Coordinates of C-alpha atoms and ligand atoms in Angstrom, one line a residue:
X1403 CA -30.4 4.4 -1.6
X1404 CA -28.0 4.4 1.3
X1405 CA -24.4 3.1 0.7
X1406 CA -25.2 0.3 3.2
X1407 CA -28.1 -0.8 1.0
X1408 CA -26.1 -0.5 -2.2
X1409 CA -23.4 -2.7 -0.9
X1410 CA -25.9 -5.3 0.1
X1411 CA -27.9 -5.2 -3.1
X1412 CA -24.8 -5.5 -5.2
X1413 CA -23.5 -8.6 -3.4
X1414 CA -26.9 -10.3 -3.4
X1415 CA -27.6 -9.6 -7.0
X1416 CA -24.4 -11.3 -8.1
X1417 CA -24.7 -14.0 -5.5
X1418 CA -28.2 -14.8 -7.0
X1419 CA -26.5 -15.0 -10.4
X1420 CA -24.0 -17.7 -9.3
X1421 CA -21.1 -15.6 -8.2
X1422 CA -19.0 -16.4 -5.1
X1423 CA -18.5 -13.6 -2.7
X1424 CA -14.8 -13.0 -2.0
X1425 CA -13.8 -10.6 0.8
X1426 CA -11.7 -7.6 0.0
X1427 CA -7.9 -8.2 0.0
X1428 CA -5.6 -6.0 2.0
X1429 CA -4.6 -2.5 0.8
X1430 CA -1.1 -3.9 1.0
X1431 CA -1.0 -5.8 -2.2
X1432 CA 0.4 -9.3 -2.9
X1433 CA 1.5 -7.9 -6.2
X1434 CA 5.0 -6.2 -5.8
X1435 CA 4.5 -4.1 -8.9
X1436 CA 2.1 -1.7 -7.1
X1437 CA 2.4 0.2 -3.9
X1438 CA -1.2 -0.1 -2.8
X1439 CA -4.1 -2.1 -4.0
X1440 CA -5.7 0.1 -6.7
X1441 CA -8.3 -2.2 -8.4
X1442 CA -10.6 -5.0 -7.5
X1443 CA -9.0 -7.4 -10.0
X1444 CA -5.6 -7.3 -8.4
X1445 CA -6.2 -10.2 -6.1
X1446 CA -7.5 -12.2 -9.1
X1447 CA -4.7 -11.3 -11.6
X1448 CA -3.2 -14.8 -11.7
X1449 CA -6.6 -16.5 -12.5
X1450 CA -6.8 -14.5 -15.8
X1451 CA -3.4 -15.5 -16.9
X1452 CA -3.9 -19.2 -15.9
X1453 CA -1.0 -19.0 -13.4
X1454 CA -3.5 -20.0 -10.7
X1455 CA -6.6 -22.1 -10.9
X1456 CA -9.7 -20.8 -9.0
X1457 CA -10.8 -24.4 -8.4
X1458 CA -7.7 -25.5 -6.6
X1459 CA -5.2 -22.7 -5.9
X1460 CA -5.2 -21.4 -2.3
X1461 CA -6.6 -17.9 -2.2
X1462 CA -5.2 -15.3 0.3
X1463 CA -8.4 -13.5 1.1
X1464 CA -10.2 -16.8 1.7
X1465 CA -7.6 -17.8 4.3
X1466 CA -5.9 -20.1 1.8
X1467 CA -9.0 -22.0 0.6
X1468 CA -9.6 -22.1 -3.1
X1469 CA -12.3 -19.9 -4.6
X1470 CA -14.1 -22.9 -5.9
X1471 CA -15.8 -21.2 -8.9
X1472 CA -15.0 -19.1 -11.9
X1473 CA -17.4 -16.2 -11.2
X1474 CA -16.8 -13.9 -8.2
X1475 CA -18.0 -10.7 -6.7
X1476 CA -16.2 -8.4 -4.3
X1477 CA -16.1 -5.0 -2.7
X1478 CA -12.4 -4.1 -2.7
X1479 CA -10.6 -1.5 -0.6
X1480 CA -8.7 0.5 -3.1
X1481 CA -6.3 3.5 -3.0
X1482 CA -5.1 5.6 -6.0
X1483 CA -2.0 7.6 -5.2
X1484 CA -2.3 9.2 -8.6
X1485 CA -5.3 11.2 -7.4
X1486 CA -3.8 12.7 -4.2
X1487 CA -3.3 16.1 -5.8
X1488 CA -6.8 16.2 -7.2
X1489 CA -8.5 15.6 -3.9
X1490 CA -10.5 18.7 -2.9
X1491 CA -12.6 19.0 -6.1
X1492 CA -16.1 17.5 -6.4
X1493 CA -15.2 13.9 -7.1
X1494 CA -11.6 12.8 -6.6
X1495 CA -10.7 10.5 -3.7
X1496 CA -7.7 8.6 -2.5
X1497 CA -9.4 5.7 -0.8
X1498 CA -12.5 4.1 -2.2
X1499 CA -14.5 0.9 -2.2
X1500 CA -14.6 -0.7 -5.6
X1501 CA -17.5 -3.1 -6.3
X1502 CA -16.8 -5.6 -9.0
X1503 CA -18.0 -8.8 -10.6
X1504 CA -15.3 -11.0 -12.2
X1505 CA -15.2 -14.1 -14.4
X1506 CA -12.2 -16.2 -15.2
X1507 CA -13.5 -17.9 -18.3
X1508 CA -17.0 -18.4 -17.0
X1509 CA -18.9 -15.7 -19.0
X1510 CA -18.0 -12.9 -21.3
X1511 CA -19.4 -9.8 -23.0
X1512 CA -23.1 -10.6 -23.3
X1513 CA -23.6 -11.6 -19.7
X1514 CA -21.4 -8.9 -18.3
X1515 CA -23.2 -6.2 -20.1
X1516 CA -26.6 -7.6 -19.3
X1517 CA -25.8 -8.1 -15.6
X1518 CA -24.7 -4.4 -15.4
X1519 CA -27.9 -3.1 -17.0
X1520 CA -30.1 -5.4 -15.0
X1521 CA -28.4 -4.4 -11.7
X1522 CA -28.7 -0.7 -12.4
X1523 CA -32.4 -1.2 -13.3
X1524 CA -32.9 -3.0 -10.1
X1525 CA -31.7 -0.1 -8.0
X1526 CA -33.6 2.5 -10.2
X1527 CA -30.7 4.0 -11.9
X1528 CA -31.1 5.2 -15.5
X1529 CA -28.1 5.0 -17.8
X1530 CA -27.3 8.2 -19.7
X1531 CA -25.1 6.6 -22.3
X1532 CA -22.4 4.0 -22.7
X1533 CA -19.0 4.0 -24.4
X1534 CA -17.4 1.2 -26.5
X1535 CA -13.9 0.8 -27.8
X1536 CA -13.5 2.0 -31.4
X1537 CA -10.5 -0.1 -32.3
X1538 CA -6.9 0.7 -33.3
X1539 CA -4.0 -0.9 -35.0
X1540 CA -3.5 -3.6 -32.3
X1541 CA -7.0 -4.3 -31.1
X1542 CA -10.1 -4.4 -33.3
X1543 CA -13.3 -2.4 -32.9
X1544 CA -15.6 -4.0 -30.3
X1545 CA -18.5 -4.9 -32.6
X1546 CA -19.8 -7.5 -30.2
X1547 CA -20.4 -5.1 -27.4
X1548 CA -22.1 -2.6 -29.8
X1549 CA -24.5 -5.4 -30.9
X1550 CA -25.3 -6.3 -27.3
X1551 CA -25.9 -2.7 -26.3
X1552 CA -28.1 -2.2 -29.5
X1553 CA -30.3 -5.0 -28.3
X1554 CA -30.7 -3.1 -25.0
X1555 CA -31.7 0.1 -26.7
X1556 CA -28.3 1.9 -27.0
X1557 CA -26.9 3.0 -30.3
X1558 CA -24.9 5.7 -32.0
X1559 CA -28.0 6.8 -33.9
X1560 CA -29.9 7.4 -30.6
X1561 CA -26.9 9.2 -29.2
X1562 CA -26.6 7.0 -26.1
X1563 CA -23.7 4.9 -27.4
X1564 CA -20.3 6.5 -28.1
X1565 CA -17.2 5.1 -29.6
X1566 CA -14.0 5.9 -27.8
X1567 CA -10.3 5.5 -28.3
X1568 CA -7.7 3.5 -26.4
X1569 CA -7.1 6.4 -24.0
X1570 CA -10.6 6.1 -22.7
X1571 CA -11.8 2.5 -23.4
X1572 CA -8.9 0.3 -22.8
X1573 CA -7.9 -0.8 -19.2
X1574 CA -4.8 -2.1 -17.5
X1575 CA -2.5 -3.6 -16.7
X1576 CA -2.1 -2.7 -13.0
X1577 CA 1.6 -2.3 -12.3
X1578 CA 4.2 -3.1 -14.9
X1579 CA 2.5 -6.0 -16.6
X1580 CA -0.7 -8.1 -16.5
X1581 CA -4.1 -8.8 -18.0
X1582 CA -5.8 -6.0 -19.8
X1583 CA -8.3 -5.3 -22.6
X1584 CA -11.0 -3.1 -24.2
X1585 CA -13.7 -1.8 -22.0
X1586 CA -17.3 -0.6 -22.2
X1587 CA -18.2 2.1 -19.7
X1588 CA -21.5 3.2 -18.3
X1589 CA -22.3 6.9 -17.6
X1590 CA -25.1 8.2 -15.3
X1591 CA -25.7 11.9 -14.9
X1592 CA -22.4 12.6 -16.7
X1593 CA -20.4 10.4 -14.3
X1594 CA -18.7 7.3 -15.3
X1595 CA -20.0 4.7 -12.8
X1596 CA -19.1 1.3 -14.2
X1597 CA -16.1 0.1 -16.1
X1598 CA -16.5 -3.3 -17.7
X1599 CA -13.2 -4.7 -18.8
X1600 CA -12.9 -7.5 -21.3
X1601 CA -9.6 -9.1 -20.3
X1602 CA -8.5 -10.6 -23.6
X1603 CA -4.8 -9.7 -23.6
X1604 CA -1.7 -9.9 -21.5
X1605 CA 0.4 -6.8 -21.6
X1606 CA 4.1 -7.6 -21.1
X1607 CA 6.6 -5.3 -19.3
X1608 CA 7.7 -4.2 -22.8
X1609 CA 4.1 -3.0 -23.6
X1610 CA 3.5 -5.9 -26.1
X1611 CA 0.0 -7.4 -26.1
X1612 CA -0.5 -11.1 -26.5
X1613 CA -3.9 -12.9 -26.5
X1614 CA -4.8 -14.6 -23.2
X1615 CA -5.8 -18.3 -23.5
X1616 CA -9.1 -17.6 -21.8
X1617 CA -10.9 -14.3 -22.0
X1618 CA -12.1 -12.9 -18.7
X1619 CA -14.3 -10.2 -17.2
X1620 CA -13.2 -7.6 -14.7
X1621 CA -15.7 -4.9 -13.7
X1622 CA -15.3 -2.0 -11.3
X1623 CA -17.9 0.4 -9.9
X1624 CA -16.9 2.8 -7.2
X1625 CA -19.3 2.7 -4.3
X1626 CA -18.8 6.4 -3.7
X1627 CA -19.8 7.4 -7.3
X1628 CA -22.7 5.0 -7.3
X1629 CA -23.9 6.5 -4.0
X1630 CA -23.5 9.9 -5.5
X1631 CA -25.9 9.2 -8.4
X1632 CA -28.2 7.1 -6.3
X1633 CA -28.5 9.7 -3.6
X1634 CA -28.7 12.4 -6.3
X1635 CA -25.8 14.4 -5.0
X1636 CA -23.6 16.5 -7.2
X1637 CA -20.6 16.3 -4.9
X1638 CA -19.2 13.0 -3.6
X1639 CA -18.6 14.5 -0.2
X1640 CA -22.3 15.0 0.3
X1641 CA -23.0 11.3 0.1
X1642 CA -23.6 9.3 3.3
X1643 CA -20.1 7.9 2.9
X1644 CA -18.6 11.3 3.7
X1645 CA -21.1 13.8 5.0
X1646 CA -20.9 12.7 8.7
X1647 CA -17.0 13.0 8.5
X1648 CA -17.1 16.3 6.7
X1649 CA -19.6 17.7 9.2
X1650 CA -17.0 17.2 11.9
X1651 CA -14.9 20.0 10.2
X1652 CA -15.8 23.5 11.4
X1653 CA -18.1 25.2 8.9
X1654 CA -15.9 28.3 8.7
X1655 CA -13.2 26.3 6.8
X1656 CA -12.8 26.4 3.1
X1657 CA -14.8 23.8 1.2
X1658 CA -11.7 22.4 -0.4
X1659 CA -9.9 22.0 3.0
X1660 CA -13.0 20.3 4.4
X1661 CA -13.0 17.8 1.5
X1662 CA -9.3 17.0 1.8
X1663 CA -9.7 16.4 5.6
X1664 CA -12.7 14.1 5.1
X1665 CA -11.0 12.2 2.3
X1666 CA -7.7 11.9 4.2
X1667 CA -9.3 10.9 7.5
X1668 CA -11.0 8.0 5.8
X1669 CA -7.9 6.9 4.1
X1670 CA -5.8 7.1 7.3
X1671 CA -8.3 4.9 9.0
X1672 CA -8.1 2.2 6.2
X1673 CA -4.4 2.4 5.8
X1674 CA -3.6 2.0 9.5
X1675 CA -6.3 -0.7 9.6
X1676 CA -4.3 -2.7 7.1
X1677 CA -1.2 -2.4 9.2
X1678 CA 0.6 0.4 7.4
X1679 CA 2.6 2.8 9.6
X1680 CA 3.9 6.3 8.7
X1681 CA 7.5 6.1 7.5
X1682 CA 9.7 7.6 4.8
X1683 CA 9.2 5.0 2.2
X1684 CA 6.5 3.3 0.0
X1685 CA 3.1 2.9 1.5
X1686 CA 4.3 4.3 4.8
X1687 CA 5.3 7.5 3.1
X1688 CA 1.9 7.9 1.5
X1689 CA 0.3 7.5 4.9
X1690 CA 2.7 10.0 6.4
X1691 CA 1.8 12.6 3.6
X1692 CA -1.9 12.2 4.4
X1693 CA -1.4 12.5 8.1
X1694 CA 0.9 15.5 7.8
X1695 CA -1.4 17.3 5.5
X1696 CA -4.3 17.2 8.0
X1697 CA -1.9 18.0 10.8
X1698 CA -0.8 21.2 8.9
X1699 CA -4.5 22.1 8.7
X1700 CA -4.9 21.5 12.4
X1701 CA -2.1 23.9 13.0
X1702 CA -3.4 26.5 10.6
X1703 CA -7.0 26.3 11.7
X1704 CA -6.7 25.7 15.4
X1705 CA -8.5 29.0 16.2
X1706 CA -11.4 27.8 14.1
X1707 CA -11.4 24.7 16.3
X1708 CA -10.3 22.2 13.6
X1709 CA -9.2 18.8 15.1
X1710 CA -8.7 15.6 13.1
X1711 CA -9.4 13.2 15.9
X1712 CA -13.3 13.5 15.7
X1713 CA -13.1 12.8 12.0
X1714 CA -11.0 9.7 12.5
X1715 CA -13.4 8.6 15.2
X1716 CA -16.4 9.1 13.0
X1717 CA -14.8 7.2 10.1
X1718 CA -14.0 4.3 12.5
X1719 CA -17.6 4.3 13.6
X1720 CA -18.9 4.2 10.0
X1721 CA -16.6 1.6 8.6
X1722 CA -15.5 -0.8 11.3
X1723 CA -18.9 -2.5 11.0
X1724 CA -17.9 -3.8 7.5
X1725 CA -14.1 -3.9 8.0
X1726 CA -13.3 -5.5 11.3
X1727 CA -9.5 -4.8 10.9
X1728 CA -10.3 -1.2 11.7
X1729 CA -9.5 -0.6 15.4
X1730 CA -10.0 2.8 17.0
X1731 CA -7.2 2.5 19.5
X1732 CA -4.6 1.7 16.9
X1733 CA -5.7 4.5 14.7
X1734 CA -5.6 7.1 17.5
X1735 CA -2.3 6.0 18.8
X1736 CA -0.6 5.9 15.4
X1737 CA -2.0 9.3 14.5
X1738 CA -1.1 10.8 17.9
X1739 CA 2.5 9.5 17.6
X1740 CA 2.9 11.0 14.2
X1741 CA 1.5 14.3 15.5
X1742 CA 3.9 14.5 18.4
X1743 CA 6.8 13.7 16.0
X1744 CA 5.7 16.3 13.5
X1745 CA 4.8 19.1 15.8
X1746 CA 8.3 20.1 16.8
X1747 CA 9.4 20.7 13.3
X1748 CA 6.2 22.0 11.7
X1749 CA 6.3 25.5 13.2
X1750 CA 9.9 26.0 12.2
X1751 CA 9.1 24.7 8.7
X1752 CA 6.2 27.1 8.3
X1753 CA 8.4 30.0 9.3
X1754 CA 11.1 29.0 6.9
X1755 CA 8.5 28.7 4.2
X1756 CA 7.5 32.3 4.8
X1757 CA 11.1 33.4 4.8
X1758 CA 12.2 32.0 1.4
X1759 CA 11.7 34.1 -1.7
X1760 CA 10.9 31.4 -4.2
X1761 CA 10.4 27.7 -4.2
X1762 CA 12.0 25.4 -6.8
X1763 CA 12.3 21.7 -6.4
X1764 CA 15.6 22.0 -4.6
X1765 CA 14.5 24.5 -1.9
X1766 CA 11.2 22.6 -1.6
X1767 CA 13.0 19.4 -1.0
X1768 CA 15.2 21.1 1.6
X1769 CA 12.0 22.1 3.5
X1770 CA 10.8 18.5 3.3
X1771 CA 14.1 17.1 4.4
X1772 CA 14.7 19.5 7.3
X1773 CA 11.2 20.0 8.5
X1774 CA 9.2 17.1 7.1
X1775 CA 6.9 19.4 5.2
X1776 CA 5.2 17.2 2.5
X1777 CA 5.1 18.3 -1.1
X1778 CA 1.4 19.2 -1.1
X1779 CA 1.8 21.5 1.9
X1780 CA 4.7 23.4 0.3
X1781 CA 2.8 23.7 -2.9
X1782 CA -0.3 24.8 -1.2
X1783 CA 1.1 27.2 1.4
X1784 CA 3.8 28.4 -0.9
X1785 CA 1.2 30.1 -3.0
X1786 CA 2.7 32.3 -5.7
X1787 CA 6.2 31.4 -4.7
X1788 CA 5.6 27.8 -5.5
X1789 CA 3.9 28.4 -8.8
X1790 CA 6.5 26.7 -10.9
X1791 CA 7.0 23.8 -8.5
X1792 CA 5.9 20.4 -9.9
X1793 CA 5.7 17.0 -8.3
X1794 CA 8.0 15.3 -10.8
X1795 CA 10.9 17.6 -10.1
X1796 CA 10.4 17.2 -6.3
X1797 CA 10.3 13.4 -6.7
X1798 CA 13.5 13.5 -8.6
X1799 CA 15.2 15.3 -5.7
X1800 CA 13.7 12.7 -3.4
X1801 CA 15.1 9.8 -5.4
X1802 CA 18.5 11.4 -5.6
X1803 CA 18.5 12.0 -1.9
X1804 CA 17.6 8.4 -1.2
X1805 CA 20.5 7.1 -3.2
X1806 CA 22.9 9.4 -1.5
X1807 CA 21.6 8.5 1.9
X1808 CA 21.8 4.8 1.2
X1809 CA 25.5 5.1 0.2
X1810 CA 26.1 7.3 3.2
X1811 CA 24.6 4.8 5.6
X1812 CA 26.8 2.0 4.3
X1813 CA 29.8 4.2 5.1
X1814 CA 28.5 5.1 8.5
X1815 CA 27.8 1.5 9.4
X1816 CA 31.3 0.3 8.7
X1817 CA 30.8 -0.3 5.1
X1818 CA 32.0 -3.9 4.9
X1819 CA 30.9 -7.5 5.2
X1820 CA 27.4 -7.8 6.4
X1821 CA 26.2 -4.4 5.4
X1822 CA 27.5 -4.0 1.9
X1823 CA 27.1 -7.3 0.2
X1824 CA 25.0 -9.7 2.1
X1825 CA 22.8 -7.5 4.1
X1826 CA 21.5 -4.0 4.4
X1827 CA 20.4 -1.7 7.2
X1828 CA 18.0 1.2 6.3
X1829 CA 17.2 4.1 8.5
X1830 CA 15.9 7.6 7.6
X1831 CA 16.5 9.5 10.8
X1832 CA 17.9 9.1 14.3
X1833 CA 14.7 7.5 15.6
X1834 CA 14.7 4.9 12.9
X1835 CA 18.4 4.4 13.4
X1836 CA 17.7 3.5 17.0
X1837 CA 15.2 0.8 16.0
X1838 CA 17.3 -0.7 13.2
X1839 CA 20.3 -0.8 15.6
X1840 CA 18.2 -2.8 18.1
X1841 CA 16.9 -5.0 15.3
X1842 CA 20.5 -5.5 14.1
X1843 CA 21.7 -6.8 17.5
X1844 CA 18.5 -9.0 17.7
X1845 CA 19.5 -10.4 14.3
X1846 CA 22.8 -11.6 15.7
X1847 CA 20.9 -13.3 18.5
X1848 CA 18.5 -14.8 16.1
X1849 CA 21.2 -16.4 14.0
X1850 CA 22.8 -17.8 17.2
X1851 CA 19.4 -19.2 18.4
X1852 CA 18.6 -20.7 15.0
X1853 CA 21.9 -22.6 15.0
X1854 CA 21.3 -23.8 18.6
X1855 CA 17.8 -25.0 17.8
X1856 CA 18.3 -26.3 14.2
X1857 CA 21.9 -27.2 14.1
X1858 CA 25.1 -25.6 12.7
X1859 CA 24.1 -26.1 9.1
X1860 CA 22.1 -22.9 9.5
X1861 CA 24.1 -20.1 7.8
X1862 CA 23.2 -16.6 7.0
X1863 CA 22.2 -16.1 3.4
X1864 CA 21.3 -12.5 3.5
X1865 CA 19.7 -9.9 5.7
X1866 CA 17.8 -6.6 5.3
X1867 CA 16.8 -4.4 8.2
X1868 CA 14.3 -1.6 8.2
X1869 CA 12.6 0.2 11.0
X1870 CA 9.7 -2.2 10.7
X1871 CA 11.5 -5.5 10.9
X1872 CA 14.5 -7.6 10.4
X1873 CA 14.4 -9.9 7.4
X1874 CA 16.9 -12.8 7.9
X1875 CA 17.6 -15.4 5.2
X1876 CA 19.4 -18.6 6.1
X1877 CA 20.1 -22.0 4.7
X1878 CA 17.7 -24.6 6.0
X1879 CA 15.5 -27.2 4.2
X1880 CA 12.1 -26.8 5.6
X1881 CA 9.6 -24.7 7.5
X1882 CA 10.2 -24.5 11.3
X1883 CA 7.4 -26.0 13.3
X1884 CA 5.7 -24.1 16.1
X1885 CA 7.9 -25.7 18.8
X1886 CA 11.0 -24.6 17.0
X1887 CA 9.7 -21.1 16.5
X1888 CA 9.0 -20.8 20.1
X1889 CA 12.4 -22.3 21.2
X1890 CA 14.2 -19.8 18.9
X1891 CA 12.1 -16.8 20.3
X1892 CA 12.7 -18.0 23.9
X1893 CA 16.5 -18.3 23.4
X1894 CA 16.7 -14.8 21.9
X1895 CA 14.5 -13.3 24.7
X1896 CA 16.5 -15.1 27.3
X1897 CA 19.7 -13.5 25.9
X1898 CA 17.9 -10.2 26.1
X1899 CA 16.8 -10.7 29.6
X1900 CA 20.3 -11.7 30.7
X1901 CA 21.2 -8.2 29.6
X1902 CA 24.5 -9.4 27.9
X1903 CA 27.1 -6.8 27.2
X1904 CA 27.7 -6.3 23.5
X1905 CA 31.5 -6.4 23.1
X1906 CA 33.3 -4.9 20.2
X1907 CA 36.9 -5.9 19.4
X1908 CA 39.0 -4.9 16.5
X1909 CA 41.5 -7.4 15.3
X1910 CA 43.2 -8.8 12.2
X1911 CA 41.0 -10.9 10.0
X1912 CA 43.2 -14.0 10.7
X1913 CA 42.8 -13.6 14.5
X1914 CA 39.1 -13.1 14.1
X1915 CA 38.6 -16.4 12.2
X1916 CA 40.5 -18.2 15.0
X1917 CA 37.9 -17.0 17.5
X1918 CA 35.3 -19.0 15.6
X1919 CA 33.3 -15.9 15.0
X1920 CA 30.5 -16.3 12.4
X1921 CA 31.4 -14.9 9.0
X1922 CA 30.8 -15.4 5.4
X1923 CA 33.3 -17.8 3.9
X1924 CA 33.0 -16.3 0.4
X1925 CA 33.2 -12.7 1.6
X1926 CA 36.3 -10.6 1.1
X1927 CA 37.0 -8.9 4.4
X1928 CA 39.5 -6.1 5.0
X1929 CA 42.7 -6.9 6.9
X1930 CA 41.3 -5.5 10.2
X1931 CA 37.8 -6.4 11.2
X1932 CA 35.5 -6.0 14.1
X1933 CA 34.1 -8.9 16.1
X1934 CA 30.9 -8.4 18.1
X1935 CA 30.2 -10.9 20.8
X1936 CA 27.4 -11.2 23.4
X1937 CA 28.5 -13.4 26.3
X1938 CA 29.2 -16.9 25.0
X1939 CA 25.9 -16.9 23.0
X1940 CA 26.9 -15.0 19.9
X1941 CA 30.0 -14.0 18.1
X1942 CA 30.1 -12.5 14.6
X1943 CA 32.3 -10.5 12.3
X1944 CA 30.3 -7.3 11.6
X1945 CA 30.5 -3.6 10.8
X1946 CA 27.9 -2.6 13.5
X1947 CA 26.1 -0.6 14.8
X1948 CA 24.8 -2.4 17.8
X1949 CA 23.3 -1.6 21.2
X1950 CA 25.6 -1.8 24.2
X1951 CA 23.5 -4.1 26.3
X1952 CA 21.0 -6.6 25.0
X1953 CA 18.2 -5.3 27.2
X1954 CA 17.9 -2.3 25.0
X1955 CA 16.5 -4.5 22.3
X1956 CA 13.1 -5.0 23.9
X1957 CA 11.0 -8.1 23.2
X1958 CA 11.8 -10.2 20.1
X1959 CA 9.2 -12.0 18.1
X1960 CA 9.2 -14.0 14.9
X1961 CA 6.4 -12.4 12.8
X1962 CA 6.5 -14.6 9.7
X1963 CA 8.5 -17.3 8.0
X1964 CA 8.6 -18.1 4.3
X1965 CA 10.6 -19.8 1.7
X1966 CA 13.0 -17.8 -0.6
X1967 CA 14.5 -20.5 -2.7
X1968 CA 15.2 -24.2 -2.5
X1969 CA 17.1 -24.7 0.8
X1970 CA 16.8 -21.0 1.8
X1971 CA 14.3 -19.9 4.4
X1972 CA 13.4 -16.3 5.4
X1973 CA 12.3 -15.1 8.8
X1974 CA 10.8 -11.7 9.6
X1975 CA 11.5 -10.7 13.1
X1976 CA 10.1 -7.7 15.0
X1977 CA 10.8 -6.1 18.3
X1978 CA 8.4 -4.7 20.8
X1979 CA 9.0 -2.4 23.8
X1980 CA 9.7 -4.7 26.7
Ligands
LIG421 N1 -10.0 -2.9 -13.3 C1 -11.0 -2.0 -13.7 C2 -10.9 -0.7 -12.9 O1 -10.3 -0.7 -11.9 C3 -12.3 -2.5 -13.7 O2 -12.5 -3.2 -12.5 O3 -11.5 0.3 -13.3

C-alpha cells in the first residue's frame, strides 16, 4: 500500500471505532523537558496524569478547543535526536511520522490489542510475533496481555509470543518525568512496527513510579516502518516516502551518503516548516547540524553533481499536501542563507582537518568553534584520526565553552544592572551580536512605549534577549487588547522612524537617578553608571550595547504576549528588516 493510503486507512479505521482525529502538534514541543517532539503522546501528556481534562481543557492543536472525547487518533510529526548518528543504515531516521491511537481512561489492554490486530489484518499485514513485559521487582508480569494475545492465536508455545524485560518492553517517560508503563510490541518481518504502551504509572524526576489514577493507552507506529513492511522493502529509503528524494542524489554517491541526504532533506523541510531556524542552540543547533552535514556533502561531491536543493524541493512537493505549514520559499531561503554563511569557513575548516595529526575532543571542538564543522563531519571526514573521538566528550567541550562564553558576554556588555541580574543578552557570534544589540535598543523603546500606553505602573521585571527575539517581563495586571498592542508597536516604530540618536552618558549613580532615568530600585549599581537616552522618549540605566541610531533597529513587532505570574506579563518582540 502507498504511504498515502496507509495514512488514510489508519485514521479512518480509528475514526470508525469512535476516536477523534487530532492534528499533529508542532515539532517544537509545549513540553519544556524535551528539545523536539519525539512521540505522539507528548501533546496528550497532561490527559494521562489528570492535569487536563479532554472534555473541557483547551487543546493547542485544536486551536484551543477541547478534544471532546477520551479516545483520539493522530499522525504526529516526530524527531529523534538520539538517532542522528545511526542515520545511513537501513532503517534509522531523524524525522518520522508517528501514527498512534490513544485513550485517556476510555479503553485499556483488550481493546488496544484487538484494534491493533484488526487494523493490521485490514491492510493485509501478517504479524510475525509479539512481545509482552515479563515483570520485575517494581512492575508485575503482564498476564492480562498474554491472555488477550493467546485468544488471538499468539503464545509462547507457538513461538509467536515472547516475554521481554524492562529494557525492551517498558516505555517512557518522555523528558525528565511523565506517564509511562509496560508495553506490548508487534513485529512484522523482524521489524518492530507497533508499540502499545499501557500507561499505568507516573515516573517522577527521581525515577520513582507511582500508579496513575486512571490507566491510559498510548500507541505508536512509525509510518515509515509500516510502509516498509507493507511495500515489502528491506530498506526504509526504498519506500515511497524516501525514494523520490533519494533518487535526486547522483547515483555515483555512496549509498550511505545518499540515505543521510534523503533523511536530512526531509527533516530540514519539517523543522523549517515549524519555524525552527539554524542557530547555535537547542533545536536551532540540531537544524544547523543537519544543514551543514548536507552542505559538506555538496562541497565534497560537487563534481558528481550533488546539490541539496532538488531534494528539498522534492520533499516539499511530497509533504506539503499533508502539512500546510511547509512552504517552499521559506525552506529555500533559510537553507540558502545558511549555505552562504557556512561556505566561507568550510573550505578552511576542511584544510585544517587535513592538517591536524589526530583529533581528540578538544581539537575537534576547536574545528567546530573556528570553522563551524559539526561533530558528525569531523568524525566522518577525520577517518582514522578521529577514531577515538566520541560525542559525549565533544558535548562536554561544547557545554564548557557555552558557560565561558556566557560569562564573557556579561563582562563584554558592561556586566552590571540589566544584564547580570534582571536580564540577559545572548549572542554566539558577531552576526548574532548585531541582532541582539538591535533587539536590546528596541527593548528600551518597548518599555517606554508600554509606560506611555498603559501608565507608569509598568516596570521591568526581567528580560532575556536572543538572536530570535526579545522577551520582556513587566508588571501589569492583564492581557493587552489589540488596540493597546498596536499603539505600543506604533510608538516603537515611530521612534525608530524618527531615527533618534542613542546617547550614552557616564555619570555618578546619584546624578543618574536625578535624571529620572529608569532603573531597578532594588538593584545595587556601581558608583559610576551609564545612562542611555533616545530623544525624550526613553532614558534608562544600562550596560549596553546599543545601536547608535534607532533606524538601525528595523521594524518592530510584538509576536506574542503571555502571563508569567500574577501581575507580571511577558511580551516577545521581534524585529524585521525595514
Ligand atoms: N510513546 C510510544 C512510542 O513513542 C508509543 O506511542 O513509541
